[in-house]
XYZ file of C-alpha atoms in Angstrom:
360
model
C -24.589 -4.392 -6.063
C -21.174 -2.752 -6.007
C -20.348 -1.116 -9.313
C -16.641 -1.805 -8.830
C -17.348 -5.468 -9.489
C -19.047 -4.867 -12.832
C -17.244 -4.866 -16.160
C -18.904 -3.102 -19.112
C -18.128 -3.202 -22.839
C -19.065 -0.114 -24.878
C -19.249 -0.705 -28.642
C -19.357 2.239 -31.074
C -17.486 3.053 -34.291
C -17.142 6.728 -33.304
C -14.100 7.287 -31.092
C -15.463 10.454 -29.454
C -18.579 8.604 -28.270
C -16.420 5.856 -26.749
C -14.150 8.348 -25.018
C -16.973 10.320 -23.425
C -19.056 7.318 -22.321
C -16.142 5.284 -20.980
C -14.842 8.287 -19.029
C -18.195 8.950 -17.365
C -18.828 5.269 -16.601
C -15.379 4.896 -15.058
C -16.178 7.891 -12.838
C -19.093 5.849 -11.497
C -16.735 3.021 -10.571
C -17.307 0.614 -13.454
C -14.539 -1.262 -15.230
C -14.968 -0.223 -18.873
C -13.588 -1.679 -22.110
C -14.305 -0.314 -25.601
C -14.575 -1.713 -29.115
C -14.784 0.252 -32.374
C -16.440 -2.503 -34.427
C -18.837 -5.383 -34.061
C -16.200 -7.985 -34.922
C -13.792 -6.576 -32.359
C -16.565 -6.656 -29.753
C -17.300 -10.347 -30.390
C -13.603 -11.127 -30.220
C -13.278 -9.367 -26.842
C -16.407 -11.034 -25.443
C -14.929 -14.405 -26.392
C -11.749 -13.639 -24.471
C -13.022 -12.055 -21.265
C -16.120 -11.793 -19.120
C -18.372 -8.743 -19.255
C -21.418 -8.043 -17.120
C -23.221 -5.791 -19.595
C -22.814 -4.593 -23.202
C -23.718 -1.109 -24.419
C -24.050 -1.679 -28.177
C -24.506 0.894 -30.936
C -26.751 -0.172 -33.806
C -25.329 1.851 -36.680
C -21.837 0.528 -37.465
C -20.158 -0.344 -40.799
C -19.468 -3.934 -41.912
C -21.131 -5.600 -38.893
C -23.919 -3.575 -37.291
C -25.376 -3.925 -33.808
C -28.152 -6.259 -34.965
C -25.615 -8.747 -36.353
C -23.600 -8.617 -33.131
C -26.743 -9.144 -31.063
C -27.755 -12.203 -33.086
C -24.315 -13.771 -32.499
C -24.419 -12.972 -28.779
C -27.819 -14.543 -28.262
C -26.584 -17.811 -29.775
C -24.393 -18.216 -26.708
C -25.680 -15.911 -23.950
C -29.216 -15.543 -22.641
C -30.738 -12.156 -21.801
C -29.996 -12.792 -18.109
C -26.466 -14.105 -18.691
C -25.353 -11.035 -20.641
C -27.598 -7.941 -20.686
C -27.353 -5.809 -23.846
C -28.503 -2.191 -24.072
C -28.783 -0.925 -27.654
C -27.994 2.674 -28.622
C -30.114 4.122 -31.405
C -31.252 7.432 -32.846
C -34.414 8.808 -31.239
C -36.527 8.541 -34.411
C -35.626 4.933 -35.264
C -38.709 3.260 -33.803
C -38.423 0.259 -36.113
C -34.835 -0.309 -34.993
C -35.940 -0.338 -31.357
C -38.654 -2.924 -32.034
C -36.275 -5.067 -34.085
C -33.569 -4.929 -31.392
C -35.988 -5.991 -28.652
C -37.276 -8.880 -30.784
C -33.702 -10.062 -31.398
C -33.017 -10.218 -27.668
C -31.906 -6.777 -26.519
C -32.681 -6.113 -22.863
C -33.217 -2.391 -23.313
C -32.336 0.618 -25.460
C -31.026 4.155 -25.041
C -31.528 6.946 -27.564
C -28.891 9.324 -28.877
C -27.785 11.817 -27.782
C -27.365 9.795 -24.610
C -29.088 11.055 -21.458
C -26.446 9.855 -18.980
C -28.627 9.704 -15.800
C -31.163 7.621 -17.744
C -28.377 5.357 -19.022
C -27.030 4.891 -15.488
C -30.465 3.965 -14.164
C -30.949 1.386 -16.903
C -27.488 -0.103 -16.424
C -28.053 -0.463 -12.682
C -31.489 -2.005 -13.226
C -30.225 -4.678 -15.609
C -27.199 -5.480 -13.458
C -29.535 -5.958 -10.495
C -31.791 -8.241 -12.548
C -28.732 -10.235 -13.575
C -27.646 -10.479 -9.934
C -31.066 -11.781 -8.879
C -30.986 -14.345 -11.670
C -27.576 -15.545 -10.517
C -28.883 -15.700 -6.938
C -31.735 -17.937 -8.102
C -29.286 -20.177 -9.994
C -27.015 -20.443 -6.955
C -29.930 -21.368 -4.705
C -31.086 -24.051 -7.159
C -27.543 -25.433 -7.296
C -27.364 -25.588 -3.509
C -30.817 -27.169 -3.249
C -30.104 -29.745 -5.959
C -26.577 -30.700 -4.913
C -25.261 -29.424 -1.588
C -28.507 -30.082 0.321
C -29.651 -33.156 -1.592
C -26.868 -35.457 -0.373
C -27.184 -34.765 3.384
C -30.995 -34.910 3.075
C -30.718 -38.356 1.495
C -28.489 -39.471 4.399
C -31.003 -38.144 6.924
C -33.903 -39.982 5.291
C -31.929 -43.224 5.036
C -30.779 -43.056 8.665
C -34.292 -42.223 9.896
C -35.679 -45.204 7.996
C -33.073 -47.510 9.575
C -33.866 -46.184 13.056
C -37.561 -46.853 12.439
C -36.758 -50.434 11.403
C -34.225 -51.207 14.156
C -36.101 -49.607 17.044
C -39.850 -50.317 16.991
C -42.101 -47.975 18.947
C -41.598 -48.374 22.705
C -38.306 -50.283 22.387
C -34.968 -49.235 23.917
C -32.468 -47.428 21.659
C -29.809 -49.814 20.321
C -26.144 -48.837 19.744
C -26.711 -49.083 15.981
C -29.744 -46.796 16.167
C -27.802 -44.355 18.339
C -25.104 -44.124 15.680
C -27.760 -43.519 13.043
C -29.286 -40.782 15.183
C -25.889 -39.081 15.488
C -25.591 -39.247 11.704
C -28.969 -37.522 11.372
C -27.823 -34.728 13.691
C -24.510 -34.252 11.861
C -26.148 -34.124 8.448
C -28.811 -31.716 9.703
C -26.041 -29.464 11.048
C -24.317 -29.631 7.654
C -27.505 -28.475 5.953
C -27.919 -25.679 8.489
C -24.331 -24.480 7.940
C -24.792 -24.448 4.147
C -28.062 -22.497 4.359
C -26.651 -20.020 6.903
C -23.551 -19.447 4.762
C -25.716 -18.728 1.735
C -27.960 -16.282 3.624
C -25.064 -14.544 5.369
C -23.146 -14.068 2.141
C -26.143 -12.559 0.358
C -26.794 -10.270 3.334
C -23.171 -9.117 3.208
C -23.351 -8.602 -0.576
C -26.444 -6.420 -0.153
C -24.954 -4.448 2.733
C -27.519 -5.861 5.154
C -25.088 -7.631 7.492
C -25.073 -5.592 10.706
C -22.691 -5.892 13.636
C -23.679 -5.911 17.315
C -20.516 -4.367 18.754
C -19.346 -4.674 22.357
C -16.158 -5.183 24.356
C -15.078 -8.703 23.474
C -12.535 -11.201 24.802
C -11.009 -12.880 21.729
C -9.318 -15.518 23.900
C -12.653 -16.553 25.365
C -14.248 -16.887 21.932
C -11.263 -18.901 20.674
C -11.449 -21.186 23.724
C -15.142 -21.926 23.150
C -14.512 -22.581 19.465
C -11.727 -25.052 20.281
C -13.912 -26.860 22.827
C -16.732 -27.112 20.265
C -14.421 -28.730 17.699
C -12.520 -31.132 19.978
C -14.735 -34.115 19.170
C -14.501 -33.357 15.439
C -10.707 -33.313 15.658
C -10.708 -36.587 17.601
C -12.846 -38.220 14.922
C -10.172 -37.294 12.372
C -7.390 -38.532 14.659
C -6.010 -35.008 14.993
C -4.991 -32.836 17.925
C -6.588 -29.438 18.464
C -4.494 -27.077 20.594
C -5.090 -23.538 21.862
C -2.113 -21.243 22.501
C -3.681 -18.065 23.843
C -1.759 -14.926 24.794
C -2.952 -14.061 28.327
C -2.015 -10.405 27.772
C -4.489 -10.029 24.901
C -6.630 -6.915 25.474
C -10.375 -6.652 25.012
C -11.489 -5.420 21.581
C -14.620 -3.763 20.208
C -16.285 -6.469 18.111
C -19.363 -8.568 17.442
C -18.629 -11.706 19.454
C -21.137 -13.876 17.553
C -19.690 -12.929 14.153
C -16.099 -13.433 15.336
C -17.090 -16.829 16.712
C -18.482 -17.676 13.265
C -15.166 -16.716 11.639
C -13.062 -18.730 14.099
C -15.356 -21.753 13.895
C -15.034 -21.668 10.124
C -11.234 -21.448 10.162
C -10.898 -24.261 12.708
C -13.438 -26.429 10.900
C -11.593 -25.986 7.604
C -8.247 -26.834 9.190
C -9.606 -30.108 10.541
C -11.629 -30.839 7.406
C -8.647 -30.665 5.048
C -6.014 -32.268 7.299
C -5.074 -35.909 6.648
C -6.655 -38.408 9.004
C -4.530 -39.389 11.977
C -1.732 -36.940 11.263
C -0.482 -33.775 12.844
C -2.367 -31.142 14.744
C -4.322 -27.927 14.404
C -3.062 -25.037 16.513
C -5.108 -21.943 17.334
C -2.998 -18.991 18.523
C -3.741 -15.485 19.687
C -1.127 -12.758 19.956
C -0.528 -9.020 19.875
C 1.079 -7.429 16.833
C 1.736 -3.720 17.351
C -1.740 -2.111 17.552
C -3.707 -5.183 16.519
C -4.755 -8.501 18.004
C -4.133 -11.519 15.790
C -5.693 -14.968 15.673
C -4.007 -17.747 13.682
C -5.166 -21.257 12.809
C -2.318 -23.506 11.628
C -3.085 -26.910 10.121
C -0.949 -29.871 9.067
C -2.516 -30.404 5.672
C -0.916 -30.209 2.225
C -0.870 -26.396 2.067
C -2.107 -24.192 -0.775
C -0.941 -23.854 -4.363
C -0.359 -20.499 -6.087
C -3.732 -20.838 -7.820
C -5.382 -21.563 -4.468
C -3.920 -18.355 -3.043
C -5.627 -16.328 -5.789
C -9.137 -17.622 -5.073
C -9.053 -18.752 -1.452
C -11.337 -15.965 -0.150
C -13.575 -15.724 -3.223
C -17.155 -16.954 -3.561
C -17.250 -20.652 -4.486
C -13.466 -20.553 -4.723
C -12.941 -24.302 -4.728
C -9.358 -25.170 -3.799
C -7.193 -27.974 -5.127
C -7.409 -29.845 -1.805
C -10.492 -31.864 -0.891
C -11.969 -32.714 2.534
C -10.285 -35.845 3.846
C -13.424 -37.252 5.473
C -15.924 -36.642 2.675
C -17.314 -33.543 4.375
C -19.518 -31.106 2.465
C -18.869 -27.398 2.043
C -20.939 -24.447 0.837
C -17.934 -22.870 -0.897
C -18.819 -19.601 0.823
C -17.243 -19.968 4.259
C -13.944 -18.188 3.644
C -15.605 -15.477 1.545
C -17.929 -14.804 4.488
C -14.958 -14.753 6.882
C -13.322 -12.084 4.737
C -16.434 -9.918 4.749
C -16.922 -10.349 8.514
C -13.334 -9.372 9.283
C -13.418 -6.389 6.928
C -16.644 -5.178 8.567
C -14.581 -5.048 11.774
C -11.951 -2.913 9.959
C -9.585 -5.865 10.124
C -7.501 -7.900 7.701
C -7.469 -11.587 6.830
C -4.935 -13.729 4.990
C -3.162 -17.062 4.636
C 0.379 -18.334 4.158
C 1.988 -21.752 3.802
C 3.985 -23.004 6.771
C 7.716 -23.716 6.318
C 7.325 -27.448 7.013
C 3.784 -28.393 6.013
C 0.261 -27.091 6.128
C -1.054 -23.543 6.024
C -1.890 -20.808 8.518
C -5.035 -18.732 8.171
C -5.023 -15.527 10.190
C -6.956 -12.361 10.842
C -6.047 -9.185 12.704
C -8.346 -6.652 14.358
C -7.526 -3.169 15.664
C -7.144 -2.664 19.396
C -9.159 0.130 21.050
C -7.438 3.502 20.955
């Protein structure tokens, strides 16, 4: 887990303690906020999201126990880890804190390496809990619907085509539905696994000299039938002067397939076209995918490449999405030392693009 993504709240009524701890935690890359009282801490937690609370027990007016009781009314021990700070001799305080729902404790004076180890441990536990919740959500929602379609179609095929009989046109259509829904499930599962691998730094690249035009051409050919089903044109405008680049061709193909699929998915039926372009821009090669959809709002622009960053637009053919595709694209491109972005077209639609460095 990257510490830059984690926001901590340190609560202590002694300013010097807050100054020292927040300084050292910021050096480790954490985003740190401080509160000098229990009431101020609860107010801040109600206004913004924190990943972990470091909470002193001994405070005037509202002590750490009171704050902990209020927190556990709303947040579970996995939703919001709390590490209590107590004097070394206060064994009863430690027991009481753990019974009230503290995840852990640290004794004063604070041993900073020990504190860091405990913070990292509880953030990792929280991450694993969130991973479990995300998998259950995918299994219960994103995979449940296509699985139901597969079972229904298979049952119809079994009824329409008895054993040994010739396939009927109706059964053939049902079989195609089974294949499409199975592919949808595979895409959702692969997106989930790829994103987690990227989050954990386990996504490796198999680099080699790669022809971006060739990958783009194959991706367009793969999506032609999908575009035709939506009554849309899919066009490739490739720059023949594009040089070879050092890249993982399979991962780049995954990025391009995702961008093209999204363009078709969100474009109105029977209108406009999706254009895939390659070009040279100074010392980079650029690939663009322009659609004819409604474009993106300002809010969409803020979350378009984030995990589960649902946009205001919805698929025009009822297609399913993992909510991870564009976040994975961003990670894939950045692993190649490239950049990715999006802008609205002057007339209509949006253009998603990525650029990769050319060999020296």
